[in-house]
Structure formats: structure tokens, C-alpha cells
XYZ file of C-alpha atoms in Angstrom:
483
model
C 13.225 38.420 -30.102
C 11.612 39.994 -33.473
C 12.053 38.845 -36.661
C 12.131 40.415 -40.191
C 8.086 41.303 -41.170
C 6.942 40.439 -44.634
C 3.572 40.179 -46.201
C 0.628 37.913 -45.109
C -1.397 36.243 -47.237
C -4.435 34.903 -46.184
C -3.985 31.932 -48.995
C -0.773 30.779 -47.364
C -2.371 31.210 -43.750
C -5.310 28.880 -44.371
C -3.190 26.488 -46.266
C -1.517 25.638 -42.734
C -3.383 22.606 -41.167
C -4.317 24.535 -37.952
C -6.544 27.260 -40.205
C -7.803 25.133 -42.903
C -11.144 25.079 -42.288
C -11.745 28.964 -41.696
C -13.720 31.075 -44.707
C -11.956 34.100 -46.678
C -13.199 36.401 -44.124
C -11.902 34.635 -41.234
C -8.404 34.201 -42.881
C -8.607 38.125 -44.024
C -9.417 38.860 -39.737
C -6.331 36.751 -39.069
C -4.125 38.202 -41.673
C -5.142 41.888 -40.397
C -4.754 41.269 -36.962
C -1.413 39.004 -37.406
C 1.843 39.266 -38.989
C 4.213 36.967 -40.819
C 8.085 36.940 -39.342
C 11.599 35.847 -40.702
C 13.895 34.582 -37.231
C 17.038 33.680 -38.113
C 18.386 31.319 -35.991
C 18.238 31.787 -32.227
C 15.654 32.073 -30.127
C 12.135 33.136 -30.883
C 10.838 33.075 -26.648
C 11.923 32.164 -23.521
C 9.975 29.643 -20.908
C 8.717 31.865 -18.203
C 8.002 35.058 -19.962
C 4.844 36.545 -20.791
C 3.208 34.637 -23.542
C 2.159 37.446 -25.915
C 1.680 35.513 -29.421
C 1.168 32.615 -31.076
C 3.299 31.477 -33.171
C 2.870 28.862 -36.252
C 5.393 27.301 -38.363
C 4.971 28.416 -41.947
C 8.421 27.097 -43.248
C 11.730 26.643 -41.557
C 12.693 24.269 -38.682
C 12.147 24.322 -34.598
C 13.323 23.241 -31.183
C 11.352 23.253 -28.035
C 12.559 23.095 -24.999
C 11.885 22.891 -21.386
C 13.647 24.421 -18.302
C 14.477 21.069 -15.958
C 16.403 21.812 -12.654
C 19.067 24.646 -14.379
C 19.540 22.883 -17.945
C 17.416 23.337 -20.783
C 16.007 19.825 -21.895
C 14.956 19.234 -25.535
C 11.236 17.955 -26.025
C 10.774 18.361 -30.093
C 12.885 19.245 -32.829
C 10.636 19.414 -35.782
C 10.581 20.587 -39.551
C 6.825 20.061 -39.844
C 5.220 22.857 -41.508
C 2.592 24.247 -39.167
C 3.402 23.108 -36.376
C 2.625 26.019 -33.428
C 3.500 26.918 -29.766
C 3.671 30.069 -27.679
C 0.071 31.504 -26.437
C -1.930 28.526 -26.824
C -4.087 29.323 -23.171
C -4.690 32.809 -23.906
C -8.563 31.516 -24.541
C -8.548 30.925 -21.032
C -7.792 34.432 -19.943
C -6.530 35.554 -16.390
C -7.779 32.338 -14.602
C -4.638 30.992 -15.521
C -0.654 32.539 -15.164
C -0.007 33.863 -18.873
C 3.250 32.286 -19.718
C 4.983 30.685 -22.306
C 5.583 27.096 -20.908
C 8.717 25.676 -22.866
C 11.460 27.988 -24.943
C 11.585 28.180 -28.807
C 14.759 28.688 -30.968
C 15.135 27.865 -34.877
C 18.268 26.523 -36.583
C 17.607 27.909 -39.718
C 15.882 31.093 -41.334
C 12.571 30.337 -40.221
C 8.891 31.974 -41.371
C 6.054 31.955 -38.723
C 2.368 33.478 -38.695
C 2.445 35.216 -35.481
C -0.633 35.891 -33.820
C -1.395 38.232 -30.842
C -2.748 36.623 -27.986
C -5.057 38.948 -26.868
C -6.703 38.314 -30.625
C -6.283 34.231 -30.708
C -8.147 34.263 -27.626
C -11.347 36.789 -29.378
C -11.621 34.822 -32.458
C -11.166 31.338 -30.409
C -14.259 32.696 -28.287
C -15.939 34.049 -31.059
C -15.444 31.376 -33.612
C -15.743 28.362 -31.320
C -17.885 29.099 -28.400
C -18.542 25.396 -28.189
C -15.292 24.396 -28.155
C -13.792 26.858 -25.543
C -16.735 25.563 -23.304
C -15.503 21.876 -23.833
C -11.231 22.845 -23.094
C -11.977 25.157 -20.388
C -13.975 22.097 -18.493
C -11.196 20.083 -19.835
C -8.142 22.114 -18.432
C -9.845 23.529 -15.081
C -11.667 19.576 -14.611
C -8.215 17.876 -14.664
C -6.932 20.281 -12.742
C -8.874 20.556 -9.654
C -9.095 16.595 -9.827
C -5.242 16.311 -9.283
C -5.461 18.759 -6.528
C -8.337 17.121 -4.832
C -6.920 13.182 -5.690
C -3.916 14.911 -4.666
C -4.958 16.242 -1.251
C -6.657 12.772 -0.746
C -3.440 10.787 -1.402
C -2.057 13.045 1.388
C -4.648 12.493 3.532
C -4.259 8.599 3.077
C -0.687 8.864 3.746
C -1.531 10.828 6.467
C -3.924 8.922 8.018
C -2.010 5.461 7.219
C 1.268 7.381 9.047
C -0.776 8.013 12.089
C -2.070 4.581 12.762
C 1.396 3.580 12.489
C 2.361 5.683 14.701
C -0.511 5.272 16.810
C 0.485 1.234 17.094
C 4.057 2.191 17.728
C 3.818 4.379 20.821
C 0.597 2.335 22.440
C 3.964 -0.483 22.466
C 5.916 1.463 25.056
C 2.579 3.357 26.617
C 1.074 -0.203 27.369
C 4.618 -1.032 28.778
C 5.087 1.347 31.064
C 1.171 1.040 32.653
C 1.995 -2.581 33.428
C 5.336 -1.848 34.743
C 4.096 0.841 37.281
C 1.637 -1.345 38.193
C 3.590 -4.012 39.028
C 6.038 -1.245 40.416
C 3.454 -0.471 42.864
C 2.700 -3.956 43.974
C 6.679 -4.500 44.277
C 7.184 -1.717 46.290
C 4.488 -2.422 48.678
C 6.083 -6.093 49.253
C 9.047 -4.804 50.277
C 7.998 -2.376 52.771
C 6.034 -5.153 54.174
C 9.140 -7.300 54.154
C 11.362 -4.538 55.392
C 8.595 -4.171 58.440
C 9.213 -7.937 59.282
C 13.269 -7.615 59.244
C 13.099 -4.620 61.488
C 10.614 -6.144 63.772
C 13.081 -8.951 64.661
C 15.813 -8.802 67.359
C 18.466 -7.762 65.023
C 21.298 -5.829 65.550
C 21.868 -2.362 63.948
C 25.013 -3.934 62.492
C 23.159 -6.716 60.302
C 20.538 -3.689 59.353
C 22.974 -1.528 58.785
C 25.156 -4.188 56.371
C 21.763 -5.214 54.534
C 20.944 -1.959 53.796
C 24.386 -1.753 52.155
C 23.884 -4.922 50.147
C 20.941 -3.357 49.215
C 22.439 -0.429 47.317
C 25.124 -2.338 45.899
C 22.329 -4.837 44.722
C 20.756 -1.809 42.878
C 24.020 -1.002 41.406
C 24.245 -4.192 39.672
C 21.195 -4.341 38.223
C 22.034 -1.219 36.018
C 25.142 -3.450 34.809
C 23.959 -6.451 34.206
C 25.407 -8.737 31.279
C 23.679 -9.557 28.056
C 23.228 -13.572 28.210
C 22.401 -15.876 25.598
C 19.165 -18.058 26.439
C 21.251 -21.174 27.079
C 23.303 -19.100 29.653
C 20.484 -17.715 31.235
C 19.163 -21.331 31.299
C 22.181 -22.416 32.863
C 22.297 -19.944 35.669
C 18.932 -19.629 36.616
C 19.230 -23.320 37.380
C 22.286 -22.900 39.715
C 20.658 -20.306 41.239
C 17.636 -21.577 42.220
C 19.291 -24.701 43.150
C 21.648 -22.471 45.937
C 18.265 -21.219 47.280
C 16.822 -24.399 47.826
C 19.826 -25.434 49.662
C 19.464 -22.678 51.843
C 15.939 -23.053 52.624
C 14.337 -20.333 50.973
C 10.924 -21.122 49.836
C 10.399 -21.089 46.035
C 13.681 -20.178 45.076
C 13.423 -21.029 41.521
C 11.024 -18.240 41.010
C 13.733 -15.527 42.368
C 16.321 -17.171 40.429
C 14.814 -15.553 37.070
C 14.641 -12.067 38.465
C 18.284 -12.527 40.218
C 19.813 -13.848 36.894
C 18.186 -10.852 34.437
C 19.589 -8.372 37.151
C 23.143 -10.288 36.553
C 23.409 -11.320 39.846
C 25.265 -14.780 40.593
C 26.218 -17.865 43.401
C 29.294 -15.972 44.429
C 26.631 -12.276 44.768
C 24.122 -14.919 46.878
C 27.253 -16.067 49.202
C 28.421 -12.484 49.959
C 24.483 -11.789 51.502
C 24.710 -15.310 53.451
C 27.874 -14.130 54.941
C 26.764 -10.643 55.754
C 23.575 -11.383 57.490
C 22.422 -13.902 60.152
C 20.849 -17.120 59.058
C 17.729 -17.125 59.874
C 17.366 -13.626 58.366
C 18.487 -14.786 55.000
C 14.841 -15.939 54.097
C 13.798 -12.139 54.651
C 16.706 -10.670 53.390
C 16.823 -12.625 50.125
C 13.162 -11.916 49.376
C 13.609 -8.700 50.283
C 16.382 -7.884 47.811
C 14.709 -9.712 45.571
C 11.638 -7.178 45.488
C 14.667 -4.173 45.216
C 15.987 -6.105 41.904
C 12.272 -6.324 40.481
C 11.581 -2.772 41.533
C 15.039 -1.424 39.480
C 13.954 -3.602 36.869
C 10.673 -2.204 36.504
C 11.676 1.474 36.925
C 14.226 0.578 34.173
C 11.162 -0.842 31.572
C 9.147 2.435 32.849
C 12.235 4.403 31.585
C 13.352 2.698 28.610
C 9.447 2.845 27.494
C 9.220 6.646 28.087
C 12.640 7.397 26.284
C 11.089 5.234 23.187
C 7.997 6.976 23.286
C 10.392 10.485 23.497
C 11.916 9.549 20.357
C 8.683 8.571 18.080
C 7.478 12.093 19.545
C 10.999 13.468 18.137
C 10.740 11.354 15.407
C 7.085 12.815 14.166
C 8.378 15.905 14.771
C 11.131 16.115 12.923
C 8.946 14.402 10.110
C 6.307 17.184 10.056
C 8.927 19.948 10.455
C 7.018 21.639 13.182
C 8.108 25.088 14.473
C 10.929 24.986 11.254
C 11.435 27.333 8.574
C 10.247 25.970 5.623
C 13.536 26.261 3.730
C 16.856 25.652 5.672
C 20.125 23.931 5.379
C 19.263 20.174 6.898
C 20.960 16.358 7.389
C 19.566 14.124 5.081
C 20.089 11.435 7.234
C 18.259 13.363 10.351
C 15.073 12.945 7.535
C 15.584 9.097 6.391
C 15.936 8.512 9.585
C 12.139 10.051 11.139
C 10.913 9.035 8.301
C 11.911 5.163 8.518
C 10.712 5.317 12.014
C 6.837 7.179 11.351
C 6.856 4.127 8.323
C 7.953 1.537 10.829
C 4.373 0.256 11.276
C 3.886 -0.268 7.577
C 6.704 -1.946 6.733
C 6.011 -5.934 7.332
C 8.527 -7.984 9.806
C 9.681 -9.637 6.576
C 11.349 -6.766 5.057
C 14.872 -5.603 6.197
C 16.101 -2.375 6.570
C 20.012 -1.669 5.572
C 21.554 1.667 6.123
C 24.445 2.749 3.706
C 24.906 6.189 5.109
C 27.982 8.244 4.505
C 27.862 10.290 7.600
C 30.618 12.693 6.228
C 28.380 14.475 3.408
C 27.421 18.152 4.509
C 23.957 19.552 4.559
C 22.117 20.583 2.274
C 19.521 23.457 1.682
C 16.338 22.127 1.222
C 12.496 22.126 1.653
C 12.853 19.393 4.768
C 8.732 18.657 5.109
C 8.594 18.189 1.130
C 11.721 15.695 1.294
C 10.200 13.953 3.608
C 6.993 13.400 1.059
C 9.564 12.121 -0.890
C 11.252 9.705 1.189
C 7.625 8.534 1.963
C 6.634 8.007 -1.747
C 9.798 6.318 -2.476
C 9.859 3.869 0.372
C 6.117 3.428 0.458
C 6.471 2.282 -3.019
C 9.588 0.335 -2.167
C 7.955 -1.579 0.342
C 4.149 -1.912 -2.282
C 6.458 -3.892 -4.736
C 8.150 -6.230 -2.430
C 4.973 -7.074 -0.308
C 3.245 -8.228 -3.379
C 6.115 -10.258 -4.385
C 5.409 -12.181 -0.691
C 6.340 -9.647 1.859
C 10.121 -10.722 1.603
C 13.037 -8.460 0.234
C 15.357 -5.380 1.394
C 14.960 -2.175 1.353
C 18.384 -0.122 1.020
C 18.885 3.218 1.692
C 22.162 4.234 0.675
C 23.705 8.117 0.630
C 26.733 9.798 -1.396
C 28.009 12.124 -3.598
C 27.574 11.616 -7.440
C 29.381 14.323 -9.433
C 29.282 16.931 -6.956
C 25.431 16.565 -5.806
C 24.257 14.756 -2.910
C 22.884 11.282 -3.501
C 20.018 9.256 -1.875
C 18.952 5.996 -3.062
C 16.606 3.698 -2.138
C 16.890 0.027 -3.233
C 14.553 -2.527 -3.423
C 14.728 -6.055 -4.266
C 11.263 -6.455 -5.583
C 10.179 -7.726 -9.045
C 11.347 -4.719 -11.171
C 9.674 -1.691 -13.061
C 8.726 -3.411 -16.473
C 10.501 -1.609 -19.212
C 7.235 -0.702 -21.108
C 6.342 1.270 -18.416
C 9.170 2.808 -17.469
C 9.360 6.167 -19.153
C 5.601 6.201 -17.858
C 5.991 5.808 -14.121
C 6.649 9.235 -13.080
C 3.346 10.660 -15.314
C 0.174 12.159 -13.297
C -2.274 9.477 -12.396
C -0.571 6.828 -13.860
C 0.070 3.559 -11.127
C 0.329 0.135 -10.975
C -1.400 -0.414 -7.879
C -5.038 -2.103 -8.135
C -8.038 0.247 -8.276
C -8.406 2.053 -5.221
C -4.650 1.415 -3.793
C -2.545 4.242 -5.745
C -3.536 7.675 -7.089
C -0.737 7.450 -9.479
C 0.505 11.114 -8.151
C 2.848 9.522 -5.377
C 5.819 9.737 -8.108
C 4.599 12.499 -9.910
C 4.216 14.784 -6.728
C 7.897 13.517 -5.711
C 9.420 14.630 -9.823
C 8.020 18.133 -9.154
C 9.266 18.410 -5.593
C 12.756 17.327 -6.692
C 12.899 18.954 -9.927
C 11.108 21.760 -9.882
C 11.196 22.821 -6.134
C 14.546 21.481 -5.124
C 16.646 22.221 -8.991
C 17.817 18.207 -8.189
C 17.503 14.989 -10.597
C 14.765 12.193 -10.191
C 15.560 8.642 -11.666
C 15.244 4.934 -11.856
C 17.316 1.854 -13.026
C 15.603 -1.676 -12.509
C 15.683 -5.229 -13.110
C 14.252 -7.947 -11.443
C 15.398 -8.022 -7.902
C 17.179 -4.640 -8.035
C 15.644 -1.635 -8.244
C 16.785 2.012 -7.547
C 15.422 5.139 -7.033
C 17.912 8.256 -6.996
C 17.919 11.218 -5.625
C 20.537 13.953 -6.358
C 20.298 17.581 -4.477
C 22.619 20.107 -5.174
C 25.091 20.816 -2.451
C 24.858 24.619 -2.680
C 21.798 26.760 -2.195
C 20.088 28.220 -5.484
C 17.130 30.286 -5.563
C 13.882 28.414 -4.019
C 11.205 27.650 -6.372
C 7.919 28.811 -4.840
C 5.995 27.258 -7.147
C 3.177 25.120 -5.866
C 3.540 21.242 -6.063
């Protein structure tokens, strides 16, 4: 927008607190190059476009804005006479995207000095060689530290994910080598046992009926009740004290294995009655190997599924072989993400689920969610350990006026309110030196706000505090801006 010229003078100019120190002939360069402009009210530029001029206050009043999500936020409303936005980088030329960063309007006839950029940034150089030395170190220092503090915070997340991981599937990997090597032993019992029975003068009949025993044996062991300890107790004692009566050797260390397979008296009876006496030494050892062997192939298979699912789990985490941007469950993310944090989060923290399976998806960046969940729960889980490793950690989904809701919940001490309107700044943390980067919640704002158009916030007091996130439900245009 273009506003009504009038004259310059270069007595006005350097009366303005951001010229006062320049001589005649710098104010007479300024008022040559420049102009003077009368906006009524409405808008002077717009965050986003090219940043062409400077522009400083002479008289009048201002609003600044900046673009959050899809509302313009206010950031200053101010009647201060000259005050200045617009091309304030242009000193640092094309090494950095040439754009106004916030949005301008006036709400009253307003006069400004408006400069071009291309000549702010030749007298800044010019006039001030020291100083554009000092805020070019300044700008381009702070930001390749946040990009390398960044990438290490990654790294340490990364690295602190995979020896979680790491512990979690050496669990079931460990399992499964001792179960096939008992497995093997088992196995090899029982064909020795088996060789024994079939070298005795038995009849095909009683071969034939223990084989059948056999299989429905097997059967059962896939069915077996849950027991309570005392129950277990309670049977394994009946058990053993049937096979003692019946003059098997050692029953009462068969009696364990019979009872987890959920195998009883009346189960025992039905094998005394099917074969002949004196085989029912044999025959009860022998099934007693089959139950162990089911039982073991059934720890072998229960530790390969769990080791399936942290595989699953880590890669639905890292979003491997998915488009970057794609309509996704929420809960299909909480949930990997839970399970690759598993190993951080201490046995005395709980995990609730408040889930409201009926929400749709939602069109998202799946890997950066995921950084948030991580930063969010990773903090979560910081605040209670240091209050003694105790506490809950809820995460609860919804809607909340039309957008989709996910909130984590923590009953740690509390975000002091000093700090509050602080915590989501670069670099700044509460964590001791060399814990926290202090870009875990900035890194998750961005992603949210800026990459995802959604809302970031937090409500706490002692013993409750909340994170929300809210994601719009409908796809808008994906921010490809770096986070």
C-alpha cells in the first residue's frame, strides 16, 4: 500500500531517535534517497512479502502483527514516535530470505520516513562497518548454534530412544534363546522317553490311546486358565500329592508344569485309566515333556510377536517408507511413541489412556508429531521423576471446537507462573546444565504452529499439568518451512 508523499526534511529525520546521531550530510543522503508518506488507516505491509523499505514512525499510531496458524496475532500497538519495522535485515543481503516478518496497519493518519532497502543496507555498510561486522556474527552465530544444539538434542533423543529400545527387544530376544534351548533339551527327553514306551511289550491299543492323550494334552495347554498364586498354590499341591500316590518319582516337580498348562486330578485320572499301570511312570513323564515343549514353543512365540511389534512400533515412529504428509490416526502415533519411550519412563510412573477412538484422521506431518509427542512426554516424565519418580502421565484425545485435541497430563510439581509465558522460548529450560537444550518446546511450537496451522498451550498447578494439542481436522496448505 502507498501513501500520500510530502516533503522531507532532514531536521525532522534526525530528530527521530533512530537518526540522531548522523551529521547534515548524512541526514541530506537519507532525505534524497528516502521519502516521507501519509497512510491512512489500513495496512502499510503484509508478513510474507518482499521487504522493500523501511519504515519509521514520524507521527501517527501502529499495530504489528504476526501470522500464527491462520489468525493474525497482535504483538505491539504503539504511538511512540519513531518507532520502525519493515526492512530491518536488508544489511544482511541475500544470505538471508528478504521478507517482511510481521504485518503493519495504522489506525489513524499516520506519517513515516520510508527508506529503500536496497539504500538502508549501503549506508548501514558504509556508515557502520563495525557494527554490521558485530550483527552479522550476531544473527548468523545464533543461528547456526540452534541448528547445531538443535541437531544435537535430536541426536540425544535419538540415541536415548535407541537404548530404550535396545533394552526392550534384548527382553523377548533373551527369552526366546533360553526357551529354544530348553526346547531342545525337552524335545530330546521325550524322544528318549518315547523310545522306552515303545520298547516295552505294549499293545498298539495303549500306544495308540497315549498318543491320543497326547494331542489332547497339547490342546489344553493352549487353553489353560489364568490362576491366582494361591490357586496355583493350591493345585500344584494336589497334584503332586496324586503323583506320589501313584508312584511316580518326583511328582511335585511335574505338578508345576501340569498346573501352568491347566491340567488337573480329574485330566491325571483319565491317563491312569487309559494306559496300563506300570506304563503310567513313562507315560506321565512323557506328557509331561509334551506340556513343557508347548509351553516353551508358546514363550518362543509370544517373545517373537513382542519383538514384531517394537519392530512395528519403531517403524511407525520413524515413518519409514511414508509420505511425509498424509492423513494419519493420532492414536496409531501416541501409541509407537509410548512404546519406543517405554524404557525411559521409570516403573513408578503410570500410564492412563483417555482415547476417543471415534475422532477421524487427520492430515499431518506424522514423523514431526511424533517429535512432539516425544518432547511433551519426555518432559512429562523430567518433571515427575524429579519430584521422586512417582505420578501419572495422561494422555487424553478429543475434539475442542472443531479441532482435534491431544493432551498430555502430568501430575508433577507445576510450571511456576514466572516462567510460564517463557517456557516455549529458544534455549530457555529448566533442566540442570547439560540435561535440556531448551529447544525441546520450542522445536514442538514451530512444528504445531507453523508446520501443522494447530494451537500449542499449557495450564498448570501443582499436581496438574497439561499440555494441549489442537490440529485442524481438515487439510490446509502444508507449510514447508524448515523447523
Amino acid at each position: 500500500m502507498s501513501g500520500q508523499l510530502m516533503p522531507c526534511s532532514p531536521r525532522e529525520v534526525g530528530s527521530l531517535f533512530l537518526f540522531e546521531k548522523l551529521s547534515p550530510e548524512q541526514l541530506g543522503r537519507l532525505c534524497a534517497a528516502g521519502r516521507v508518506e501519509l497512510f491512512q488507516p489500513g495496512p502499510v505491509y503484509t508478513e510474507g512479502d518482499a521487504a522493500t523499505c523501511l519504515f519509521v514512525m514520524i507521527e501517527g499510531a501502529v499495530v504489528l502483527s504476526r501470522r500464527v496458524g491462520g489468525d493474525d496475532v497482535e504483538v505491539t500497538r504503539t504511538a511512540q514516535r519513531g518507532v520502525y519495522g519493515g526492512a530491518m535485515q536488508a544489511y544482511l543481503g541475500d544470505r538471508v530470505r528478504q521478507v517482511y516478518n510481521n504485518s503493519m496497519r495504522v489506525t489513524e493518519p499516520t506519517r513515516f520516513f520510508v527508506l529503500p532497502a536496497d539504500v538502508f543496507a549501503e549506508v548501514v555498510r558504509d556508515w557502520f562497518p563495525m557494527a554490521v561486522h558485530l550483527l552479522e556474527g550476531l544473527f548468523f552465530g545464533t543461528k547456526n548454534t540452534q541448528a547445531m544444539v538443535g541437531q544435537r538434542e535430536r541426536l540425544l533423543a535419538l540415541g536415548s530412544l535407541s537404548a530404550g529400545l535396545t533394552h526392550e527387544l534384548n527382553n523377548p530376544a533373551a527369552a526366546a534363546v533360553r526357551a529354544t534351548a530348553s526346547l531342545r533339551e525337552r524335545v530330546a527327553k521325550m524322544r528318549r522317553k518315547l523310545g522306552l514306551i515303545a520298547e516295552g511289550p505294549f499293545s498298539r491299543e495303549c500306544l495308540a490311546s497315549l498318543v491320543e492323550i497326547q494331542e489332547r494334552t497339547a490342546e489344553r495347554v493352549g487353553k489353560a486358565p489364568a490362576l491366582s498364586p494361591l490357586e496355583a498354590s493350591d493345585r500344584e499341591d494336589t497334584l503332586a500329592d496324586w503323583l506320589e500316590d501313584h508312584g511316580i518319582e518326583q511328582g511335585w516337580q511335574a505338578a508345576p508344569v501340569f498346573v501352568q498348562a491347566g491340567l488337573d486330578v480329574d485330566w491325571l485320572e483319565q491317563v491312569a485309566a487309559a494306559v496300563d499301570e506300570e506304563i503310567l511312570p513313562n507315560a506321565v513323564g512323557w506328557l509331561s515333556y509334551t506340556v513343557e515343549t508347548e509351553l516353551l514353543m508358546n514363550e518362543v512365540e509370544d517373545s517373537a510377536t513382542r519383538i514384531s511389534h517394537l519392530v512395528d512400533a519403531a517403524k511407525q515412529y520413524s515413518q519409514l517408507d511414508r509420505a511425509p504428509y498424509r492423513v494419519v490416526d493420532v492414536h496409531e502415533l501416541l501409541d509407537s511413541t509410548l512404546v519406543m519411550l517405554s524404557g525411559k519412563i521409570g516403573p513408578g510412573i503410570g500410564i492412563v489412556k483417555e482415547y476417543d477412538r471415534t475422532l477421524p484422521p487427520v492430515p499431518a506431518y506424522p514423523a514431526e508429531l511424533n517429535q512432539v509427542w516425544t518432547n511433551l512426554i519426555d518432559n512429562a516424565v523430567s518433571a515427575m521423576n524429579g519430584a521422586g519418580g512417582q505420578g501419572t502421565l495422561t494422555v487424553r484425545t478429543g475434539l475442542d471446537h472443531e479441532r482435534l485435541l491431544v493432551e498430555f497430563r502430568d501430575t508433577g510439581p507445576g510450571v511456576p507462573p514466572e516462567i510460564k509465558d517463557r517456557i516455549f522460548d529458544p534455549f530457555f529450560t529448566t533442566k540442570p546444565v547439560g540435561e535440556g537444550t531448551g529447544l525441546g518446546l520450542d522445536i514442538s511450537w514451530r512444528i504445531v504452529v507453523n508446520k501443522h496451522h494447530g494451537t500449542l498451550r499449557v495450564e498448570s498447578v501443582p499436581g496438574d499439568t497439561r499440555f494441549q494439542v489442537l490440529l485442524p481436522l481438515t487439510a490446509q496448505t502444508p507449510d514447508e518451512e524448515p523447523v
